[in-house]
Coordinates of N, CA and C in Angstrom, one line a residue:
M15 N 53.7 100.2 96.8 CA 53.4 98.4 97.1 C 54.2 98.7 95.8
K16 N 55.1 97.4 96.1 CA 56.0 96.7 94.9 C 55.0 96.1 93.6
P17 N 54.6 95.7 92.4 CA 53.6 94.9 92.1 C 54.0 93.3 92.5
A18 N 55.2 92.8 92.9 CA 55.3 91.6 93.4 C 54.7 91.4 94.7
E19 N 54.9 92.7 95.5 CA 54.4 93.0 96.8 C 52.9 92.6 97.2
K20 N 52.3 93.7 95.6 CA 50.4 93.4 95.7 C 50.4 92.5 95.2
S21 N 50.8 91.8 94.4 CA 50.3 90.5 93.7 C 50.4 89.5 95.0
E22 N 51.3 89.0 96.3 CA 51.0 88.4 97.3 C 50.1 89.0 98.1
A23 N 49.9 90.3 98.3 CA 48.7 90.5 99.1 C 47.3 90.1 98.9
V24 N 47.4 90.0 97.5 CA 46.2 89.8 96.7 C 45.8 88.1 97.0
R25 N 47.4 87.4 96.7 CA 47.0 86.1 96.7 C 46.6 85.5 98.3
Q26 N 46.9 86.2 98.8 CA 46.8 85.7 100.3 C 45.4 86.5 101.0
A27 N 44.8 87.5 100.3 CA 43.4 87.7 100.6 C 42.4 87.0 100.1
Y28 N 42.7 85.8 99.0 CA 41.7 85.2 98.3 C 42.7 83.9 98.2
P29 N 43.0 83.6 99.0 CA 43.9 81.9 99.2 C 43.1 80.5 99.1
S30 N 41.6 80.7 99.2 CA 40.9 79.7 98.5 C 40.5 79.6 97.3
E31 N 40.1 80.9 96.8 CA 39.4 80.8 95.5 C 40.2 80.0 94.4
R32 N 39.2 79.2 93.6 CA 39.5 78.8 92.2 C 40.2 79.9 91.5
P33 N 41.0 79.8 90.6 CA 41.3 81.0 89.8 C 40.2 81.6 88.3
V34 N 39.9 82.7 88.5 CA 39.7 83.3 87.3 C 39.8 83.4 86.3
G35 N 38.9 82.8 85.4 CA 39.1 82.7 83.8 C 39.0 83.7 82.8
I36 N 39.8 84.0 82.3 CA 39.5 85.0 81.5 C 39.7 84.7 79.5
L37 N 38.9 84.4 79.2 CA 38.7 84.4 77.7 C 38.8 85.2 76.8
L38 N 39.8 85.4 76.3 CA 40.2 86.4 75.2 C 39.3 86.4 74.0
A39 N 38.2 87.0 73.7 CA 37.5 86.9 72.5 C 37.9 87.7 71.6
G40 N 38.5 88.6 72.1 CA 39.0 89.6 70.8 C 38.2 90.5 70.4
G41 N 38.6 91.1 69.0 CA 37.7 92.0 68.3 C 37.1 91.5 67.2
L42 N 37.1 92.4 66.1 CA 36.6 91.6 65.0 C 37.4 90.6 64.0
S43 N 38.8 90.7 64.1 CA 39.2 89.5 63.4 C 39.4 89.7 62.1
R44 N 39.8 91.2 61.5 CA 39.7 91.1 60.1 C 40.5 90.3 59.3
R45 N 41.8 89.8 59.8 CA 42.5 88.7 59.0 C 41.6 87.6 58.7
Y46 N 41.1 86.8 59.8 CA 40.2 85.6 59.7 C 39.1 85.9 58.6
G47 N 38.4 86.8 59.0 CA 37.1 87.6 58.3 C 36.3 87.4 58.9
S48 N 36.1 87.1 60.1 CA 34.4 87.5 60.8 C 35.1 87.1 62.2
P49 N 34.5 87.5 62.7 CA 34.8 87.9 64.8 C 35.3 86.2 65.1
K50 N 36.5 86.2 65.2 CA 36.8 84.4 65.5 C 35.6 84.1 66.8
A51 N 35.4 84.5 67.7 CA 34.6 83.9 68.8 C 33.3 83.2 68.0
F52 N 32.8 83.6 67.2 CA 31.8 82.7 66.6 C 32.3 82.0 65.8
A53 N 33.1 81.7 65.2 CA 33.3 80.6 64.3 C 33.1 79.4 64.8
E54 N 33.1 78.2 64.2 CA 32.8 76.9 64.3 C 33.7 76.2 64.4
Y55 N 34.1 75.1 65.6 CA 34.9 73.9 65.3 C 34.1 72.8 65.9
G56 N 33.9 71.9 65.2 CA 33.4 70.4 65.8 C 31.6 70.8 66.1
G57 N 31.5 71.5 65.5 CA 29.9 71.7 65.4 C 29.6 72.7 66.5
R58 N 30.5 73.8 67.1 CA 30.2 74.7 68.3 C 31.4 76.1 68.0
L59 N 30.4 76.7 68.9 CA 31.3 77.8 68.8 C 32.8 78.0 69.7
F60 N 33.9 79.0 68.7 CA 34.9 79.0 69.5 C 34.5 79.4 70.9
H61 N 34.1 80.2 71.5 CA 34.0 80.9 73.0 C 33.2 80.0 73.2
E62 N 32.5 79.1 73.0 CA 31.6 78.0 73.8 C 32.8 77.0 73.9
R63 N 33.6 76.5 73.4 CA 34.8 75.5 73.4 C 35.6 75.9 74.9
A64 N 35.9 77.4 74.8 CA 36.9 77.9 75.4 C 36.3 78.0 76.6
R65 N 35.3 78.7 76.9 CA 34.6 78.9 78.1 C 34.3 77.3 78.8
E66 N 34.2 76.1 78.3 CA 34.0 75.2 78.8 C 35.4 74.5 79.2
A67 N 36.6 75.1 78.8 CA 37.6 74.6 78.8 C 38.1 75.1 80.3
L68 N 37.6 76.7 80.0 CA 38.4 77.1 81.5 C 37.5 77.1 82.7
S69 N 35.9 76.7 82.2 CA 35.3 75.9 83.6 C 35.7 75.0 84.3
V70 N 36.6 73.8 83.8 CA 37.0 73.1 84.9 C 37.5 73.5 85.8
V71 N 38.2 74.3 86.0 CA 39.1 74.9 87.1 C 38.6 76.0 87.3
C72 N 37.8 76.9 87.0 CA 37.8 78.4 86.9 C 36.4 79.0 87.2
D73 N 36.3 79.8 88.2 CA 34.9 80.5 88.5 C 35.2 81.8 89.3
P74 N 34.9 82.6 88.5 CA 33.8 82.5 87.6 C 35.2 82.7 86.1
V75 N 34.2 82.4 84.8 CA 34.8 82.6 83.6 C 34.4 84.1 82.8
V76 N 35.3 84.8 82.7 CA 34.6 86.3 82.4 C 35.4 86.1 80.8
V77 N 34.4 86.5 80.2 CA 34.7 86.8 78.2 C 35.6 88.5 78.1
S78 N 36.4 88.5 77.8 CA 36.9 89.7 77.5 C 36.9 90.1 75.8
A79 N 35.8 91.1 75.8 CA 35.4 91.2 74.0 C 35.4 92.8 74.1
S80 N 35.3 93.2 72.9 CA 35.1 94.4 72.3 C 33.8 94.8 72.4
I81 N 33.7 96.2 72.6 CA 31.9 96.2 72.6 C 31.3 96.1 71.3
A82 N 31.5 96.1 70.2 CA 31.2 95.8 69.2 C 30.7 94.7 69.1
L83 N 31.3 93.7 70.3 CA 31.1 92.2 70.0 C 30.1 91.9 71.4
S84 N 30.1 92.5 72.3 CA 29.7 92.0 73.6 C 28.3 92.1 73.6
E85 N 27.2 92.7 72.7 CA 26.0 92.2 72.7 C 25.9 90.5 71.6
R86 N 26.6 90.5 71.1 CA 26.4 89.1 70.5 C 26.8 87.5 71.6
F87 N 26.9 87.7 72.7 CA 27.1 86.6 73.6 C 25.8 86.5 74.0
S88 N 25.4 85.1 74.5 CA 24.2 85.1 75.5 C 24.3 85.5 76.9
P89 N 23.1 85.8 77.2 CA 23.0 86.6 78.6 C 23.7 85.7 79.7
S90 N 23.8 84.5 79.5 CA 24.6 83.4 80.5 C 26.5 84.0 80.8
C91 N 26.6 84.7 79.1 CA 28.3 85.1 79.5 C 28.4 86.4 80.5
D92 N 29.6 85.9 81.1 CA 30.0 87.2 82.2 C 30.9 88.0 81.3
V93 N 30.5 89.1 80.5 CA 31.4 89.6 79.1 C 31.6 90.7 79.9
R94 N 33.0 91.3 79.8 CA 33.7 92.3 80.3 C 34.1 93.5 79.0
T95 N 33.9 94.6 79.1 CA 34.5 95.0 77.8 C 35.7 96.1 78.5
D96 N 36.7 96.4 77.4 CA 37.9 97.5 78.4 C 37.4 98.5 78.9
L97 N 38.4 98.8 80.1 CA 38.0 100.3 80.6 C 38.3 101.0 79.5
P98 N 37.8 102.0 79.7 CA 37.5 103.0 78.9 C 39.0 103.8 78.4
E99 N 39.6 103.9 79.4 CA 41.1 104.3 79.5 C 42.2 103.7 79.0
L100 N 41.3 101.8 78.9 CA 42.8 101.1 78.0 C 42.0 100.3 76.8
A101 N 40.8 100.6 76.4 CA 40.2 100.4 75.2 C 41.0 100.3 74.0
G102 N 41.0 99.2 73.5 CA 41.1 98.9 72.2 C 43.0 99.0 71.9
Q103 N 43.5 98.5 73.1 CA 44.9 98.4 73.5 C 45.6 97.0 73.4
G104 N 44.4 95.9 72.9 CA 45.1 94.4 72.4 C 44.6 93.7 74.3
P105 N 45.0 92.3 74.0 CA 44.8 91.4 75.2 C 45.7 91.9 76.8
L106 N 46.3 93.3 76.8 CA 46.8 93.4 78.1 C 45.8 94.3 78.4
A107 N 45.2 94.8 77.8 CA 44.3 95.9 78.2 C 42.9 94.7 78.4
G108 N 42.5 93.7 77.9 CA 41.5 92.6 78.4 C 41.7 92.2 80.0
I109 N 42.9 91.7 80.0 CA 43.6 90.8 81.6 C 43.7 91.9 82.4
C110 N 44.1 93.2 82.1 CA 44.3 94.4 83.1 C 42.8 94.5 83.5
T111 N 41.8 94.8 82.7 CA 40.4 95.0 82.8 C 39.4 93.9 83.7
V112 N 39.8 92.7 83.1 CA 39.2 91.9 84.6 C 40.1 91.8 85.8
M113 N 41.4 91.8 85.8 CA 41.8 92.0 86.9 C 41.3 93.0 87.6
R114 N 40.8 94.1 87.2 CA 40.4 95.3 88.2 C 39.1 95.0 88.6
S115 N 38.3 94.7 87.8 CA 36.8 94.2 88.0 C 36.8 93.1 89.0
V116 N 37.4 91.7 88.9 CA 36.9 90.5 89.6 C 38.5 90.2 90.4
P117 N 38.7 90.7 91.2 CA 39.6 90.6 92.0 C 40.0 88.8 92.7
A118 N 41.2 88.1 92.4 CA 41.4 87.2 92.5 C 42.8 86.9 93.1
G119 N 43.5 85.5 93.1 CA 44.6 85.1 93.5 C 45.6 84.9 92.2
R120 N 44.5 84.4 91.3 CA 45.2 83.6 90.1 C 44.2 83.6 88.9
Y121 N 44.7 84.1 87.7 CA 43.8 84.5 86.7 C 44.4 83.3 85.6
I122 N 43.6 82.5 84.3 CA 44.0 81.6 83.8 C 43.6 82.1 82.3
T123 N 44.2 82.7 81.5 CA 43.6 82.7 80.2 C 43.7 82.0 79.1
L124 N 43.2 82.0 78.0 CA 42.9 81.4 76.9 C 42.4 82.1 75.8
P125 N 43.0 82.1 74.8 CA 42.3 83.1 73.5 C 41.5 82.3 72.6
C126 N 40.5 82.9 72.3 CA 39.5 81.8 72.0 C 39.8 81.2 70.3
D127 N 40.5 81.6 70.2 CA 41.4 81.0 68.6 C 42.2 79.6 69.1
M128 N 42.0 79.5 69.8 CA 42.6 77.8 70.1 C 41.7 77.0 70.2
P129 N 40.8 76.5 69.5 CA 39.3 75.9 69.7 C 39.9 74.2 70.3
R130 N 40.7 73.9 70.0 CA 41.5 72.0 70.4 C 42.0 72.4 71.7
I131 N 41.9 73.1 72.3 CA 42.3 73.1 73.9 C 40.9 72.9 74.9
G132 N 41.1 71.9 75.5 CA 39.9 71.4 76.3 C 39.7 71.6 77.8
P133 N 39.0 70.7 78.3 CA 39.2 70.8 80.1 C 40.5 70.1 80.2
E134 N 41.0 68.9 79.8 CA 42.0 68.6 80.2 C 43.3 69.1 80.5
E135 N 43.5 69.9 79.2 CA 44.6 70.9 79.1 C 44.5 71.9 80.3
I136 N 43.4 72.4 80.3 CA 43.5 73.3 81.0 C 43.5 73.0 82.5
R137 N 42.8 71.7 82.8 CA 43.4 71.0 84.5 C 44.4 71.0 84.4
R138 N 45.4 70.5 83.2 CA 46.9 70.2 83.7 C 47.5 71.4 84.0
L139 N 47.4 72.5 83.3 CA 48.0 73.7 83.1 C 47.9 74.3 84.5
E140 N 46.7 74.1 85.6 CA 46.3 74.8 86.4 C 47.0 74.0 87.2
S141 N 47.4 72.7 87.3 CA 47.8 71.9 87.8 C 49.6 72.6 88.1
L142 N 50.0 72.3 86.9 CA 51.4 72.5 87.0 C 51.9 73.8 87.2
A143 N 51.0 74.7 87.4 CA 51.5 76.2 87.7 C 51.1 76.3 88.9
R144 N 50.2 75.3 89.6 CA 50.4 75.4 91.1 C 51.8 75.2 91.9
T145 N 52.7 74.1 90.8 CA 53.9 73.9 91.2 C 55.3 75.2 91.4
H146 N 54.4 76.1 90.7 CA 55.3 77.4 90.4 C 54.6 78.5 91.2
A147 N 54.1 78.2 92.6 CA 53.5 79.5 92.5 C 53.9 80.7 92.9
Q148 N 55.3 80.7 92.9 CA 56.3 82.2 93.2 C 56.3 82.7 92.0
A149 N 56.1 82.1 90.7 CA 56.2 83.2 89.5 C 54.9 83.9 89.6
D150 N 55.3 85.0 88.5 CA 54.1 86.1 88.3 C 53.2 85.5 87.0
V151 N 54.1 84.7 86.2 CA 53.4 84.1 84.7 C 53.8 82.7 85.2
V152 N 52.8 81.4 84.2 CA 53.2 80.5 84.5 C 52.5 80.2 82.7
A153 N 53.6 79.9 81.7 CA 52.7 80.1 80.4 C 53.5 79.0 79.7
V154 N 52.8 78.7 78.5 CA 53.0 77.2 77.6 C 54.0 77.8 76.4
R155 N 55.0 76.7 75.7 CA 55.5 77.0 74.7 C 55.4 75.6 73.8
T156 N 55.4 75.9 72.7 CA 55.5 74.1 72.0 C 57.1 74.1 71.3
A157 N 57.5 73.4 70.7 CA 58.8 73.3 70.3 C 59.1 74.4 68.9
S158 N 58.2 75.1 68.7 CA 58.2 76.1 67.6 C 57.6 77.5 67.9
A159 N 56.5 77.7 69.3 CA 56.2 78.8 69.2 C 56.2 79.3 70.9
H160 N 56.0 80.3 70.8 CA 55.6 80.5 72.9 C 54.2 81.0 72.7
L161 N 53.3 80.6 73.4 CA 51.9 81.0 73.4 C 51.8 81.6 74.9
P162 N 51.7 82.9 74.7 CA 51.9 83.9 76.4 C 50.5 83.9 76.7
L163 N 49.7 83.8 75.7 CA 48.0 83.8 76.3 C 47.3 82.7 76.8
L164 N 48.1 81.6 76.4 CA 47.8 80.2 77.4 C 48.7 80.2 78.5
S165 N 47.9 81.2 79.5 CA 48.9 81.2 80.7 C 48.1 81.6 82.2
V166 N 48.8 81.2 83.1 CA 48.3 81.5 84.5 C 49.3 82.6 85.1
W167 N 48.2 83.5 85.6 CA 48.7 84.9 86.0 C 48.5 85.1 87.4
K168 N 49.5 85.7 88.4 CA 49.3 85.9 89.7 C 48.4 87.2 89.5
G169 N 47.5 87.5 90.9 CA 46.6 88.2 91.0 C 47.9 89.5 91.4
G170 N 47.1 91.1 90.8 CA 48.0 92.1 91.4 C 48.7 92.9 90.7
L171 N 48.7 91.9 89.5 CA 49.7 92.8 88.5 C 49.3 93.7 87.6
D172 N 47.5 94.5 88.2 CA 46.8 95.2 87.2 C 47.3 96.5 87.2
G173 N 48.2 97.0 88.2 CA 48.8 98.0 87.7 C 50.4 98.4 87.3
L174 N 50.7 97.1 87.1 CA 51.8 97.1 86.2 C 51.2 97.3 84.6
L175 N 50.4 96.4 84.1 CA 49.7 96.1 83.1 C 49.0 97.6 82.6
E176 N 48.7 98.2 83.5 CA 48.3 99.5 82.7 C 49.5 100.7 82.8
T177 N 50.3 100.5 83.4 CA 51.3 101.6 83.3 C 52.2 100.9 82.0
R178 N 51.9 99.7 81.6 CA 52.3 99.4 80.4 C 51.8 99.8 79.1
I179 N 50.4 99.6 79.4 CA 49.5 100.3 78.3 C 49.4 101.7 78.5
R180 N 49.7 102.4 79.3 CA 49.5 103.6 79.1 C 51.0 104.4 78.3
E181 N 52.3 103.6 78.3 CA 53.1 104.0 77.8 C 53.2 103.6 76.4
G182 N 52.6 102.5 76.0 CA 52.1 102.3 74.9 C 53.0 100.9 74.7
R183 N 53.3 100.2 75.8 CA 54.3 99.1 75.7 C 53.2 97.9 75.8
L184 N 52.9 97.2 74.4 CA 51.7 96.2 74.4 C 52.3 94.9 74.1
A185 N 53.2 94.8 74.0 CA 53.9 93.4 73.7 C 54.1 92.3 74.5
V186 N 52.9 91.3 74.9 CA 53.2 90.5 75.6 C 54.0 89.9 76.2
M187 N 54.8 89.4 75.1 CA 56.2 88.5 75.0 C 57.3 89.3 75.6
K188 N 57.4 90.8 75.6 CA 58.3 91.9 76.2 C 57.7 91.8 77.8
L189 N 56.7 91.9 77.9 CA 56.2 91.8 79.6 C 56.9 90.7 80.4
L190 N 56.6 89.2 79.7 CA 56.7 88.2 80.2 C 58.3 88.0 80.3
A191 N 59.1 88.7 79.6 CA 60.4 88.5 79.6 C 61.0 89.8 80.7
E192 N 60.1 90.3 81.4 CA 60.6 91.2 82.4 C 60.0 90.6 84.1
L193 N 58.8 90.1 83.8 CA 58.3 89.3 84.7 C 59.2 88.1 85.0
D194 N 58.7 87.5 86.5 CA 59.1 86.0 86.8 C 58.2 85.0 86.0
T195 N 58.7 84.6 85.1 CA 57.8 83.5 84.2 C 58.4 82.4 84.0
V196 N 57.7 81.3 84.2 CA 58.2 79.8 83.8 C 57.3 79.3 82.7
W197 N 58.1 78.6 81.7 CA 57.4 78.4 80.7 C 57.2 76.7 81.1
L198 N 56.3 76.2 80.3 CA 55.7 75.2 80.1 C 56.0 74.4 79.2
D199 N 56.7 73.3 79.1 CA 56.0 72.3 77.3 C 55.3 72.3 77.1
A200 N 54.6 72.5 76.0 CA 53.7 72.1 75.6 C 53.3 70.2 76.0
S201 N 54.0 69.6 75.7 CA 53.8 68.0 75.8 C 53.5 67.8 77.1
Q202 N 53.7 68.5 78.2 CA 53.0 68.6 79.2 C 51.3 68.3 79.9
L203 N 50.7 69.2 78.6 CA 49.6 69.5 78.5 C 49.2 68.4 77.7
H204 N 49.8 68.0 76.6 CA 49.0 67.7 75.6 C 50.1 66.8 74.5
E205 N 50.5 65.6 74.3 CA 51.5 65.1 73.7 C 51.2 65.3 71.6
D206 N 50.2 65.9 71.8 CA 50.0 66.5 69.7 C 49.9 67.8 69.7
P207 N 51.0 68.3 69.5 CA 51.3 69.6 69.3 C 50.2 70.4 68.2
R208 N 49.9 69.8 67.5 CA 48.3 70.2 66.8 C 47.2 70.9 67.8
I209 N 47.2 70.5 68.9 CA 46.3 71.1 69.8 C 46.3 72.2 70.3
F210 N 47.4 72.7 70.1 CA 47.8 74.0 70.2 C 47.9 75.4 69.2
H211 N 47.6 74.9 68.2 CA 47.3 75.1 67.1 C 46.3 76.9 67.1
N212 N 47.0 77.9 66.5 CA 45.9 79.4 66.6 C 45.3 79.1 64.9
F213 N 44.2 79.3 65.0 CA 43.2 79.6 64.1 C 43.1 80.9 63.3
N214 N 43.8 81.0 62.8 CA 44.1 82.7 62.3 C 43.4 82.9 60.8
T215 N 42.7 81.8 60.1 CA 42.2 81.9 59.2 C 41.3 80.7 58.5
P216 N 40.3 81.3 57.9 CA 39.0 80.1 58.2 C 39.4 78.8 58.0
D217 N 40.6 78.3 56.9 CA 40.8 77.3 56.1 C 41.9 76.2 57.2
A218 N 42.3 77.0 58.2 CA 43.1 76.4 59.6 C 42.6 74.9 59.8
D219 N 43.5 74.2 60.0 CA 43.1 73.1 60.5 C 44.5 72.1 61.5

């Protein structure tokens, strides 16, 4: 079965389910200096803010994290570490692992280092993605950058993701260029572009 056919079969198998949220909690965040998932913004941990944002439309919300960090999350978090054969291969491995372990028609991904993204932005992203139901991926871009991990993915793409990972083709943007990807202007989610800022250093604002 071709990836597109498999994706459609999965979507039909789960027609009424809410999308699954994939919170990309990353690894040790050496550039940041400490694990970003446990950094604070506005008095709350990055991963707590991301879980709250995803929870508005997703059920469940799954945290994709490294083994080194998995035990730091509270018991209430559904934490999944990469499948052994995919471990340490970046965000595609995390997405693929969740797709394999939690079958669904759609997945919404959100990296933990975008703590300004809140429930309303995710709600708008999910709503807009539904108007592009045939796309493999619906992702967001600002005037200055593409944000491939703030996106909605069709189910059934795990086989394709695993193949690319095994071949060492880990670039998310290159994958999206080959898929049927719709890029949404970030202003459709929020008029302030600062909302979409990635926090790559502790002094980012």
